[in-house]
């Protein structure tokens, strides 16, 4: 049996280090999240895990492309060795910005 709690767009996590609102945090090595507001170390806070967000990029990415998070450079890339972030929903604009639907998983089923 399951009991509905909420829509599932937001998770509650207690960070070890302080987090600033808008920071991208990778949860459990593969779940991209965005801090909703500033969160003090050791205090529970909320993170978005769904939605489209604007990120920095140094690449030209097209709508529909897979997007990956490079934590060291703090930007979206097309490099599949970085953490999967989602799918591009607005291709590169202003030469350094891209919009990504985070944690978007497109599964294809075959026959």
PDB file of N, CA and C in Angstrom:
ATOM      1  N   UNK A   1       0.842  -1.181   0.000  1.00  0.00           N
ATOM      2  CA  UNK A   1       0.000   0.000   0.000  1.00  0.00           C
ATOM      3  C   UNK A   1       0.880   1.235   0.000  1.00  0.00           C
ATOM      4  N   UNK A   2       0.468   2.236  -0.731  1.00  0.00           N
ATOM      5  CA  UNK A   2       1.196   3.508  -0.787  1.00  0.00           C
ATOM      6  C   UNK A   2       0.265   4.631  -0.373  1.00  0.00           C
ATOM      7  N   UNK A   3       0.817   5.625   0.288  1.00  0.00           N
ATOM      8  CA  UNK A   3       0.055   6.792   0.718  1.00  0.00           C
ATOM      9  C   UNK A   3       0.669   8.028   0.060  1.00  0.00           C
ATOM     10  N   UNK A   4      -0.114   8.754  -0.727  1.00  0.00           N
ATOM     11  CA  UNK A   4       0.367   9.935  -1.431  1.00  0.00           C
ATOM     12  C   UNK A   4       0.932  10.957  -0.449  1.00  0.00           C
ATOM     13  N   UNK A   5       2.121  11.476  -0.764  1.00  0.00           N
ATOM     14  CA  UNK A   5       2.764  12.477   0.076  1.00  0.00           C
ATOM     15  C   UNK A   5       2.878  13.840  -0.599  1.00  0.00           C
ATOM     16  N   UNK A   6       3.315  13.832  -1.871  1.00  0.00           N
ATOM     17  CA  UNK A   6       3.485  15.074  -2.635  1.00  0.00           C
ATOM     18  C   UNK A   6       3.784  14.737  -4.088  1.00  0.00           C
ATOM     19  N   UNK A   7       3.940  15.757  -4.919  1.00  0.00           N
ATOM     20  CA  UNK A   7       4.081  15.540  -6.360  1.00  0.00           C
ATOM     21  C   UNK A   7       5.383  14.863  -6.766  1.00  0.00           C
ATOM     22  N   UNK A   8       6.417  14.980  -5.992  1.00  0.00           N
ATOM     23  CA  UNK A   8       7.674  14.327  -6.327  1.00  0.00           C
ATOM     24  C   UNK A   8       8.666  15.226  -7.039  1.00  0.00           C
ATOM     25  N   UNK A   9       8.364  16.516  -7.145  1.00  0.00           N
ATOM     26  CA  UNK A   9       9.278  17.464  -7.785  1.00  0.00           C
ATOM     27  C   UNK A   9      10.352  17.968  -6.836  1.00  0.00           C
ATOM     28  N   UNK A  10      10.151  17.755  -5.548  1.00  0.00           N
ATOM     29  CA  UNK A  10      11.042  18.287  -4.512  1.00  0.00           C
ATOM     30  C   UNK A  10      11.418  17.171  -3.550  1.00  0.00           C
ATOM     31  N   UNK A  11      12.686  17.169  -3.123  1.00  0.00           N
ATOM     32  CA  UNK A  11      13.129  16.228  -2.096  1.00  0.00           C
ATOM     33  C   UNK A  11      13.694  17.014  -0.915  1.00  0.00           C
ATOM     34  N   UNK A  12      13.691  16.403   0.237  1.00  0.00           N
ATOM     35  CA  UNK A  12      14.274  16.984   1.444  1.00  0.00           C
ATOM     36  C   UNK A  12      15.576  16.260   1.747  1.00  0.00           C
ATOM     37  N   UNK A  13      16.662  17.030   1.898  1.00  0.00           N
ATOM     38  CA  UNK A  13      17.982  16.449   2.153  1.00  0.00           C
ATOM     39  C   UNK A  13      18.713  17.334   3.153  1.00  0.00           C
ATOM     40  N   UNK A  14      19.491  16.715   4.022  1.00  0.00           N
ATOM     41  CA  UNK A  14      20.320  17.450   4.970  1.00  0.00           C
ATOM     42  C   UNK A  14      21.757  17.440   4.465  1.00  0.00           C
ATOM     43  N   UNK A  15      22.270  18.607   4.038  1.00  0.00           N
ATOM     44  CA  UNK A  15      23.629  18.656   3.501  1.00  0.00           C
ATOM     45  C   UNK A  15      24.691  18.638   4.603  1.00  0.00           C
ATOM     46  N   UNK A  16      25.854  18.110   4.267  1.00  0.00           N
ATOM     47  CA  UNK A  16      26.993  18.109   5.197  1.00  0.00           C
ATOM     48  C   UNK A  16      27.605  19.507   5.241  1.00  0.00           C
ATOM     49  N   UNK A  17      27.693  20.148   4.072  1.00  0.00           N
ATOM     50  CA  UNK A  17      28.226  21.509   3.966  1.00  0.00           C
ATOM     51  C   UNK A  17      27.099  22.451   3.565  1.00  0.00           C
ATOM     52  N   UNK A  18      27.241  23.726   3.892  1.00  0.00           N
ATOM     53  CA  UNK A  18      26.234  24.720   3.541  1.00  0.00           C
ATOM     54  C   UNK A  18      26.043  24.784   2.024  1.00  0.00           C
ATOM     55  N   UNK A  19      24.811  25.058   1.609  1.00  0.00           N
ATOM     56  CA  UNK A  19      24.447  25.119   0.198  1.00  0.00           C
ATOM     57  C   UNK A  19      23.740  26.459  -0.048  1.00  0.00           C
ATOM     58  N   UNK A  20      24.017  27.068  -1.186  1.00  0.00           N
ATOM     59  CA  UNK A  20      23.378  28.327  -1.574  1.00  0.00           C
ATOM     60  C   UNK A  20      22.232  28.034  -2.525  1.00  0.00           C
ATOM     61  N   UNK A  21      21.139  28.760  -2.397  1.00  0.00           N
ATOM     62  CA  UNK A  21      20.011  28.599  -3.306  1.00  0.00           C
ATOM     63  C   UNK A  21      20.473  28.680  -4.750  1.00  0.00           C
ATOM     64  N   UNK A  22      20.039  27.732  -5.570  1.00  0.00           N
ATOM     65  CA  UNK A  22      20.450  27.671  -6.964  1.00  0.00           C
ATOM     66  C   UNK A  22      21.640  26.759  -7.211  1.00  0.00           C
ATOM     67  N   UNK A  23      22.317  26.347  -6.141  1.00  0.00           N
ATOM     68  CA  UNK A  23      23.440  25.414  -6.311  1.00  0.00           C
ATOM     69  C   UNK A  23      22.941  24.087  -6.874  1.00  0.00           C
ATOM     70  N   UNK A  24      23.741  23.515  -7.756  1.00  0.00           N
ATOM     71  CA  UNK A  24      23.456  22.183  -8.291  1.00  0.00           C
ATOM     72  C   UNK A  24      24.177  21.174  -7.405  1.00  0.00           C
ATOM     73  N   UNK A  25      23.423  20.210  -6.905  1.00  0.00           N
ATOM     74  CA  UNK A  25      23.983  19.194  -6.023  1.00  0.00           C
ATOM     75  C   UNK A  25      23.625  17.824  -6.590  1.00  0.00           C
ATOM     76  N   UNK A  26      24.628  16.966  -6.736  1.00  0.00           N
ATOM     77  CA  UNK A  26      24.386  15.612  -7.210  1.00  0.00           C
ATOM     78  C   UNK A  26      24.115  14.742  -5.983  1.00  0.00           C
ATOM     79  N   UNK A  27      22.925  14.168  -5.940  1.00  0.00           N
ATOM     80  CA  UNK A  27      22.525  13.305  -4.830  1.00  0.00           C
ATOM     81  C   UNK A  27      22.806  11.854  -5.207  1.00  0.00           C
ATOM     82  N   UNK A  28      23.443  11.118  -4.332  1.00  0.00           N
ATOM     83  CA  UNK A  28      23.678   9.680  -4.512  1.00  0.00           C
ATOM     84  C   UNK A  28      24.348   9.348  -5.850  1.00  0.00           C
ATOM     85  N   UNK A  29      25.278  10.194  -6.283  1.00  0.00           N
ATOM     86  CA  UNK A  29      26.103   9.994  -7.482  1.00  0.00           C
ATOM     87  C   UNK A  29      25.398  10.117  -8.820  1.00  0.00           C
ATOM     88  N   UNK A  30      24.059  10.232  -8.855  1.00  0.00           N
ATOM     89  CA  UNK A  30      23.418  10.294 -10.168  1.00  0.00           C
ATOM     90  C   UNK A  30      22.103  11.046 -10.239  1.00  0.00           C
ATOM     91  N   UNK A  31      21.703  11.712  -9.187  1.00  0.00           N
ATOM     92  CA  UNK A  31      20.450  12.463  -9.198  1.00  0.00           C
ATOM     93  C   UNK A  31      20.774  13.952  -9.097  1.00  0.00           C
ATOM     94  N   UNK A  32      20.508  14.688 -10.175  1.00  0.00           N
ATOM     95  CA  UNK A  32      20.756  16.123 -10.194  1.00  0.00           C
ATOM     96  C   UNK A  32      19.671  16.814  -9.378  1.00  0.00           C
ATOM     97  N   UNK A  33      20.080  17.734  -8.506  1.00  0.00           N
ATOM     98  CA  UNK A  33      19.111  18.517  -7.750  1.00  0.00           C
ATOM     99  C   UNK A  33      19.577  19.968  -7.700  1.00  0.00           C
ATOM    100  N   UNK A  34      18.612  20.869  -7.506  1.00  0.00           N
ATOM    101  CA  UNK A  34      18.905  22.298  -7.423  1.00  0.00           C
ATOM    102  C   UNK A  34      18.329  22.801  -6.112  1.00  0.00           C
ATOM    103  N   UNK A  35      19.184  23.384  -5.273  1.00  0.00           N
ATOM    104  CA  UNK A  35      18.743  23.906  -3.976  1.00  0.00           C
ATOM    105  C   UNK A  35      17.730  25.023  -4.182  1.00  0.00           C
ATOM    106  N   UNK A  36      16.604  24.944  -3.493  1.00  0.00           N
ATOM    107  CA  UNK A  36      15.562  25.951  -3.619  1.00  0.00           C
ATOM    108  C   UNK A  36      15.977  27.253  -2.934  1.00  0.00           C
ATOM    109  N   UNK A  37      16.662  27.141  -1.813  1.00  0.00           N
ATOM    110  CA  UNK A  37      17.116  28.321  -1.070  1.00  0.00           C
ATOM    111  C   UNK A  37      18.399  27.948  -0.331  1.00  0.00           C
ATOM    112  N   UNK A  38      18.979  28.906   0.368  1.00  0.00           N
ATOM    113  CA  UNK A  38      20.179  28.629   1.153  1.00  0.00           C
ATOM    114  C   UNK A  38      19.852  27.589   2.226  1.00  0.00           C
ATOM    115  N   UNK A  39      20.793  26.654   2.434  1.00  0.00           N
ATOM    116  CA  UNK A  39      20.603  25.604   3.434  1.00  0.00           C
ATOM    117  C   UNK A  39      21.878  25.523   4.264  1.00  0.00           C
ATOM    118  N   UNK A  40      21.742  25.631   5.561  1.00  0.00           N
ATOM    119  CA  UNK A  40      22.896  25.544   6.461  1.00  0.00           C
ATOM    120  C   UNK A  40      23.350  24.092   6.588  1.00  0.00           C
ATOM    121  N   UNK A  41      24.620  23.901   6.827  1.00  0.00           N
ATOM    122  CA  UNK A  41      25.161  22.560   7.055  1.00  0.00           C
ATOM    123  C   UNK A  41      24.414  21.901   8.208  1.00  0.00           C
ATOM    124  N   UNK A  42      24.006  20.660   8.008  1.00  0.00           N
ATOM    125  CA  UNK A  42      23.325  19.915   9.065  1.00  0.00           C
ATOM    126  C   UNK A  42      21.848  20.235   9.215  1.00  0.00           C
ATOM    127  N   UNK A  43      21.319  21.136   8.398  1.00  0.00           N
ATOM    128  CA  UNK A  43      19.898  21.491   8.456  1.00  0.00           C
ATOM    129  C   UNK A  43      19.190  20.927   7.229  1.00  0.00           C
ATOM    130  N   UNK A  44      18.019  20.364   7.419  1.00  0.00           N
ATOM    131  CA  UNK A  44      17.271  19.824   6.292  1.00  0.00           C
ATOM    132  C   UNK A  44      16.800  20.955   5.376  1.00  0.00           C
ATOM    133  N   UNK A  45      16.917  20.742   4.080  1.00  0.00           N
ATOM    134  CA  UNK A  45      16.472  21.723   3.102  1.00  0.00           C
ATOM    135  C   UNK A  45      15.836  21.046   1.909  1.00  0.00           C
ATOM    136  N   UNK A  46      15.287  21.852   1.010  1.00  0.00           N
ATOM    137  CA  UNK A  46      14.584  21.302  -0.137  1.00  0.00           C
ATOM    138  C   UNK A  46      15.332  21.575  -1.436  1.00  0.00           C
ATOM    139  N   UNK A  47      15.218  20.586  -2.333  1.00  0.00           N
ATOM    140  CA  UNK A  47      15.872  20.630  -3.634  1.00  0.00           C
ATOM    141  C   UNK A  47      14.876  20.226  -4.702  1.00  0.00           C
ATOM    142  N   UNK A  48      14.902  20.951  -5.837  1.00  0.00           N
ATOM    143  CA  UNK A  48      14.122  20.528  -7.002  1.00  0.00           C
ATOM    144  C   UNK A  48      14.823  19.343  -7.650  1.00  0.00           C
ATOM    145  N   UNK A  49      14.050  18.362  -8.085  1.00  0.00           N
ATOM    146  CA  UNK A  49      14.608  17.248  -8.859  1.00  0.00           C
ATOM    147  C   UNK A  49      13.899  17.093 -10.199  1.00  0.00           C
ATOM    148  N   UNK A  50      12.956  17.981 -10.486  1.00  0.00           N
ATOM    149  CA  UNK A  50      12.280  18.035 -11.778  1.00  0.00           C
ATOM    150  C   UNK A  50      12.066  19.490 -12.148  1.00  0.00           C
ATOM    151  N   UNK A  51      11.984  19.731 -13.457  1.00  0.00           N
ATOM    152  CA  UNK A  51      11.754  21.076 -13.954  1.00  0.00           C
ATOM    153  C   UNK A  51      12.838  21.457 -14.943  1.00  0.00           C
ATOM    154  N   UNK A  52      12.631  22.567 -15.639  1.00  0.00           N
ATOM    155  CA  UNK A  52      13.622  23.069 -16.590  1.00  0.00           C
ATOM    156  C   UNK A  52      14.365  24.235 -15.962  1.00  0.00           C
ATOM    157  N   UNK A  53      15.685  24.174 -16.034  1.00  0.00           N
ATOM    158  CA  UNK A  53      16.541  25.173 -15.406  1.00  0.00           C
ATOM    159  C   UNK A  53      17.563  25.699 -16.402  1.00  0.00           C
ATOM    160  N   UNK A  54      17.947  26.951 -16.227  1.00  0.00           N
ATOM    161  CA  UNK A  54      18.995  27.550 -17.043  1.00  0.00           C
ATOM    162  C   UNK A  54      20.347  27.236 -16.401  1.00  0.00           C
ATOM    163  N   UNK A  55      21.281  26.786 -17.223  1.00  0.00           N
ATOM    164  CA  UNK A  55      22.630  26.457 -16.777  1.00  0.00           C
ATOM    165  C   UNK A  55      23.650  27.161 -17.665  1.00  0.00           C
ATOM    166  N   UNK A  56      24.846  27.298 -17.160  1.00  0.00           N
ATOM    167  CA  UNK A  56      25.967  27.752 -17.982  1.00  0.00           C
ATOM    168  C   UNK A  56      26.441  26.584 -18.840  1.00  0.00           C
ATOM    169  N   UNK A  57      27.004  26.915 -20.008  1.00  0.00           N
ATOM    170  CA  UNK A  57      27.623  25.930 -20.875  1.00  0.00           C
ATOM    171  C   UNK A  57      28.678  26.611 -21.723  1.00  0.00           C
ATOM    172  N   UNK A  58      29.658  25.855 -22.144  1.00  0.00           N
ATOM    173  CA  UNK A  58      30.656  26.385 -23.077  1.00  0.00           C
ATOM    174  C   UNK A  58      30.544  25.666 -24.419  1.00  0.00           C
ATOM    175  N   UNK A  59      29.444  24.915 -24.590  1.00  0.00           N
ATOM    176  CA  UNK A  59      29.219  24.152 -25.811  1.00  0.00           C
ATOM    177  C   UNK A  59      27.951  24.624 -26.510  1.00  0.00           C
ATOM    178  N   UNK A  60      27.811  24.255 -27.765  1.00  0.00           N
ATOM    179  CA  UNK A  60      26.582  24.507 -28.508  1.00  0.00           C
ATOM    180  C   UNK A  60      25.757  23.236 -28.443  1.00  0.00           C
ATOM    181  N   UNK A  61      24.626  23.304 -27.765  1.00  0.00           N
ATOM    182  CA  UNK A  61      23.767  22.138 -27.562  1.00  0.00           C
ATOM    183  C   UNK A  61      22.390  22.408 -28.164  1.00  0.00           C
ATOM    184  N   UNK A  62      21.828  21.409 -28.822  1.00  0.00           N
ATOM    185  CA  UNK A  62      20.529  21.546 -29.485  1.00  0.00           C
ATOM    186  C   UNK A  62      19.414  20.958 -28.623  1.00  0.00           C
ATOM    187  N   UNK A  63      18.203  21.416 -28.865  1.00  0.00           N
ATOM    188  CA  UNK A  63      17.022  20.882 -28.185  1.00  0.00           C
ATOM    189  C   UNK A  63      16.972  19.371 -28.364  1.00  0.00           C
ATOM    190  N   UNK A  64      16.720  18.669 -27.275  1.00  0.00           N
ATOM    191  CA  UNK A  64      16.610  17.211 -27.305  1.00  0.00           C
ATOM    192  C   UNK A  64      17.892  16.478 -26.993  1.00  0.00           C
ATOM    193  N   UNK A  65      19.006  17.190 -27.006  1.00  0.00           N
ATOM    194  CA  UNK A  65      20.296  16.538 -26.728  1.00  0.00           C
ATOM    195  C   UNK A  65      20.379  16.112 -25.266  1.00  0.00           C
ATOM    196  N   UNK A  66      21.111  15.038 -25.017  1.00  0.00           N
ATOM    197  CA  UNK A  66      21.410  14.659 -23.646  1.00  0.00           C
ATOM    198  C   UNK A  66      22.336  15.706 -23.052  1.00  0.00           C
ATOM    199  N   UNK A  67      22.124  16.007 -21.784  1.00  0.00           N
ATOM    200  CA  UNK A  67      22.929  17.010 -21.089  1.00  0.00           C
ATOM    201  C   UNK A  67      23.574  16.367 -19.872  1.00  0.00           C
ATOM    202  N   UNK A  68      24.807  16.746 -19.596  1.00  0.00           N
ATOM    203  CA  UNK A  68      25.563  16.176 -18.491  1.00  0.00           C
ATOM    204  C   UNK A  68      26.129  17.301 -17.628  1.00  0.00           C
ATOM    205  N   UNK A  69      26.214  17.073 -16.327  1.00  0.00           N
ATOM    206  CA  UNK A  69      26.696  18.072 -15.382  1.00  0.00           C
ATOM    207  C   UNK A  69      28.172  17.837 -15.080  1.00  0.00           C
ATOM    208  N   UNK A  70      28.982  18.838 -15.379  1.00  0.00           N
ATOM    209  CA  UNK A  70      30.409  18.826 -15.045  1.00  0.00           C
ATOM    210  C   UNK A  70      30.551  19.618 -13.751  1.00  0.00           C
ATOM    211  N   UNK A  71      30.660  18.924 -12.627  1.00  0.00           N
ATOM    212  CA  UNK A  71      30.703  19.581 -11.321  1.00  0.00           C
ATOM    213  C   UNK A  71      31.946  20.452 -11.147  1.00  0.00           C
ATOM    214  N   UNK A  72      33.063  20.031 -11.717  1.00  0.00           N
ATOM    215  CA  UNK A  72      34.302  20.809 -11.578  1.00  0.00           C
ATOM    216  C   UNK A  72      34.184  22.150 -12.299  1.00  0.00           C
ATOM    217  N   UNK A  73      33.619  22.146 -13.500  1.00  0.00           N
ATOM    218  CA  UNK A  73      33.474  23.376 -14.286  1.00  0.00           C
ATOM    219  C   UNK A  73      32.158  24.103 -13.973  1.00  0.00           C
ATOM    220  N   UNK A  74      31.270  23.430 -13.245  1.00  0.00           N
ATOM    221  CA  UNK A  74      29.942  23.945 -12.911  1.00  0.00           C
ATOM    222  C   UNK A  74      29.180  24.378 -14.164  1.00  0.00           C
ATOM    223  N   UNK A  75      29.095  23.438 -15.125  1.00  0.00           N
ATOM    224  CA  UNK A  75      28.378  23.722 -16.362  1.00  0.00           C
ATOM    225  C   UNK A  75      27.843  22.442 -16.989  1.00  0.00           C
ATOM    226  N   UNK A  76      26.914  22.639 -17.928  1.00  0.00           N
ATOM    227  CA  UNK A  76      26.354  21.530 -18.700  1.00  0.00           C
ATOM    228  C   UNK A  76      27.263  21.248 -19.882  1.00  0.00           C
ATOM    229  N   UNK A  77      27.468  19.947 -20.165  1.00  0.00           N
ATOM    230  CA  UNK A  77      28.290  19.522 -21.293  1.00  0.00           C
ATOM    231  C   UNK A  77      27.576  18.424 -22.069  1.00  0.00           C
ATOM    232  N   UNK A  78      28.203  17.984 -23.129  1.00  0.00           N
ATOM    233  CA  UNK A  78      27.703  16.829 -23.889  1.00  0.00           C
ATOM    234  C   UNK A  78      28.547  15.591 -23.594  1.00  0.00           C
ATOM    235  N   UNK A  79      29.417  15.689 -22.601  1.00  0.00           N
ATOM    236  CA  UNK A  79      30.349  14.610 -22.266  1.00  0.00           C
ATOM    237  C   UNK A  79      29.665  13.565 -21.400  1.00  0.00           C
ATOM    238  N   UNK A  80      29.494  12.363 -21.938  1.00  0.00           N
ATOM    239  CA  UNK A  80      28.732  11.347 -21.207  1.00  0.00           C
ATOM    240  C   UNK A  80      29.477  10.725 -20.038  1.00  0.00           C
ATOM    241  N   UNK A  81      30.711  11.144 -19.779  1.00  0.00           N
ATOM    242  CA  UNK A  81      31.400  10.678 -18.576  1.00  0.00           C
ATOM    243  C   UNK A  81      31.069  11.575 -17.380  1.00  0.00           C
ATOM    244  N   UNK A  82      30.440  12.742 -17.639  1.00  0.00           N
ATOM    245  CA  UNK A  82      29.935  13.578 -16.553  1.00  0.00           C
ATOM    246  C   UNK A  82      28.602  12.993 -16.089  1.00  0.00           C
ATOM    247  N   UNK A  83      28.029  13.527 -15.027  1.00  0.00           N
ATOM    248  CA  UNK A  83      26.764  13.016 -14.480  1.00  0.00           C
ATOM    249  C   UNK A  83      25.607  13.419 -15.394  1.00  0.00           C
ATOM    250  N   UNK A  84      24.775  12.438 -15.764  1.00  0.00           N
ATOM    251  CA  UNK A  84      23.613  12.726 -16.601  1.00  0.00           C
ATOM    252  C   UNK A  84      22.727  13.736 -15.882  1.00  0.00           C
ATOM    253  N   UNK A  85      22.382  14.836 -16.568  1.00  0.00           N
ATOM    254  CA  UNK A  85      21.566  15.889 -15.969  1.00  0.00           C
ATOM    255  C   UNK A  85      20.138  15.896 -16.499  1.00  0.00           C
ATOM    256  N   UNK A  86      19.946  15.519 -17.771  1.00  0.00           N
ATOM    257  CA  UNK A  86      18.617  15.541 -18.367  1.00  0.00           C
ATOM    258  C   UNK A  86      18.702  15.791 -19.853  1.00  0.00           C
ATOM    259  N   UNK A  87      17.662  16.454 -20.386  1.00  0.00           N
ATOM    260  CA  UNK A  87      17.594  16.744 -21.822  1.00  0.00           C
ATOM    261  C   UNK A  87      17.483  18.240 -22.043  1.00  0.00           C
ATOM    262  N   UNK A  88      18.116  18.709 -23.107  1.00  0.00           N
ATOM    263  CA  UNK A  88      18.087  20.126 -23.442  1.00  0.00           C
ATOM    264  C   UNK A  88      16.681  20.501 -23.926  1.00  0.00           C
ATOM    265  N   UNK A  89      16.086  21.544 -23.298  1.00  0.00           N
ATOM    266  CA  UNK A  89      14.758  22.015 -23.689  1.00  0.00           C
ATOM    267  C   UNK A  89      14.818  23.361 -24.400  1.00  0.00           C
ATOM    268  N   UNK A  90      15.951  24.028 -24.303  1.00  0.00           N
ATOM    269  CA  UNK A  90      16.206  25.251 -25.071  1.00  0.00           C
ATOM    270  C   UNK A  90      17.686  25.257 -25.379  1.00  0.00           C
ATOM    271  N   UNK A  91      17.998  25.159 -26.677  1.00  0.00           N
ATOM    272  CA  UNK A  91      19.388  25.079 -27.100  1.00  0.00           C
ATOM    273  C   UNK A  91      20.204  26.285 -26.660  1.00  0.00           C
ATOM    274  N   UNK A  92      21.513  26.176 -26.807  1.00  0.00           N
ATOM    275  CA  UNK A  92      22.435  27.221 -26.373  1.00  0.00           C
ATOM    276  C   UNK A  92      21.984  28.587 -26.883  1.00  0.00           C
ATOM    277  N   UNK A  93      21.939  29.557 -25.975  1.00  0.00           N
ATOM    278  CA  UNK A  93      21.579  30.927 -26.319  1.00  0.00           C
ATOM    279  C   UNK A  93      22.495  31.882 -25.557  1.00  0.00           C
ATOM    280  N   UNK A  94      22.580  33.096 -26.032  1.00  0.00           N
ATOM    281  CA  UNK A  94      23.508  34.086 -25.457  1.00  0.00           C
ATOM    282  C   UNK A  94      24.917  33.514 -25.358  1.00  0.00           C
ATOM    283  N   UNK A  95      25.238  32.566 -26.178  1.00  0.00           N
ATOM    284  CA  UNK A  95      26.509  31.842 -26.314  1.00  0.00           C
ATOM    285  C   UNK A  95      26.960  31.057 -25.089  1.00  0.00           C
ATOM    286  N   UNK A  96      26.354  31.281 -23.923  1.00  0.00           N
ATOM    287  CA  UNK A  96      26.830  30.584 -22.723  1.00  0.00           C
ATOM    288  C   UNK A  96      25.726  29.975 -21.867  1.00  0.00           C
ATOM    289  N   UNK A  97      24.485  29.968 -22.337  1.00  0.00           N
ATOM    290  CA  UNK A  97      23.367  29.464 -21.526  1.00  0.00           C
ATOM    291  C   UNK A  97      22.634  28.355 -22.262  1.00  0.00           C
ATOM    292  N   UNK A  98      22.079  27.438 -21.500  1.00  0.00           N
ATOM    293  CA  UNK A  98      21.276  26.347 -22.050  1.00  0.00           C
ATOM    294  C   UNK A  98      20.208  26.004 -21.013  1.00  0.00           C
ATOM    295  N   UNK A  99      19.035  25.574 -21.490  1.00  0.00           N
ATOM    296  CA  UNK A  99      17.971  25.166 -20.581  1.00  0.00           C
ATOM    297  C   UNK A  99      17.845  23.653 -20.625  1.00  0.00           C
ATOM    298  N   UNK A 100      17.766  23.045 -19.444  1.00  0.00           N
ATOM    299  CA  UNK A 100      17.733  21.584 -19.341  1.00  0.00           C
ATOM    300  C   UNK A 100      16.591  21.148 -18.435  1.00  0.00           C
ATOM    301  N   UNK A 101      15.827  20.155 -18.893  1.00  0.00           N
ATOM    302  CA  UNK A 101      14.825  19.505 -18.064  1.00  0.00           C
ATOM    303  C   UNK A 101      15.580  18.455 -17.258  1.00  0.00           C
ATOM    304  N   UNK A 102      15.767  18.717 -15.967  1.00  0.00           N
ATOM    305  CA  UNK A 102      16.631  17.849 -15.168  1.00  0.00           C
ATOM    306  C   UNK A 102      15.983  16.496 -14.894  1.00  0.00           C
ATOM    307  N   UNK A 103      16.846  15.493 -14.872  1.00  0.00           N
ATOM    308  CA  UNK A 103      16.476  14.102 -14.577  1.00  0.00           C
ATOM    309  C   UNK A 103      15.434  13.536 -15.536  1.00  0.00           C
ATOM    310  N   UNK A 104      15.314  14.142 -16.708  1.00  0.00           N
ATOM    311  CA  UNK A 104      14.389  13.647 -17.726  1.00  0.00           C
ATOM    312  C   UNK A 104      14.965  12.372 -18.306  1.00  0.00           C
ATOM    313  N   UNK A 105      14.248  11.294 -18.177  1.00  0.00           N
ATOM    314  CA  UNK A 105      14.683   9.997 -18.707  1.00  0.00           C
ATOM    315  C   UNK A 105      13.738   9.581 -19.807  1.00  0.00           C
ATOM    316  N   UNK A 106      14.273   9.436 -20.992  1.00  0.00           N
ATOM    317  CA  UNK A 106      13.482   8.987 -22.135  1.00  0.00           C
ATOM    318  C   UNK A 106      13.825   7.531 -22.383  1.00  0.00           C
ATOM    319  N   UNK A 107      12.880   6.672 -22.157  1.00  0.00           N
ATOM    320  CA  UNK A 107      13.113   5.254 -22.353  1.00  0.00           C
ATOM    321  C   UNK A 107      12.400   4.790 -23.612  1.00  0.00           C
ATOM    322  N   UNK A 108      13.114   4.060 -24.423  1.00  0.00           N
ATOM    323  CA  UNK A 108      12.552   3.514 -25.653  1.00  0.00           C
ATOM    324  C   UNK A 108      12.352   2.021 -25.439  1.00  0.00           C
ATOM    325  N   UNK A 109      11.146   1.575 -25.713  1.00  0.00           N
ATOM    326  CA  UNK A 109      10.880   0.134 -25.597  1.00  0.00           C
ATOM    327  C   UNK A 109      10.811  -0.452 -26.993  1.00  0.00           C
ATOM    328  N   UNK A 110      11.453  -1.547 -27.153  1.00  0.00           N
ATOM    329  CA  UNK A 110      11.474  -2.210 -28.463  1.00  0.00           C
ATOM    330  C   UNK A 110      10.537  -3.393 -28.502  1.00  0.00           C
ATOM    331  N   UNK A 111      10.391  -3.931 -29.670  1.00  0.00           N
ATOM    332  CA  UNK A 111       9.528  -5.108 -29.787  1.00  0.00           C
ATOM    333  C   UNK A 111      10.361  -6.339 -29.956  1.00  0.00           C
TER     334      UNK A 111
END
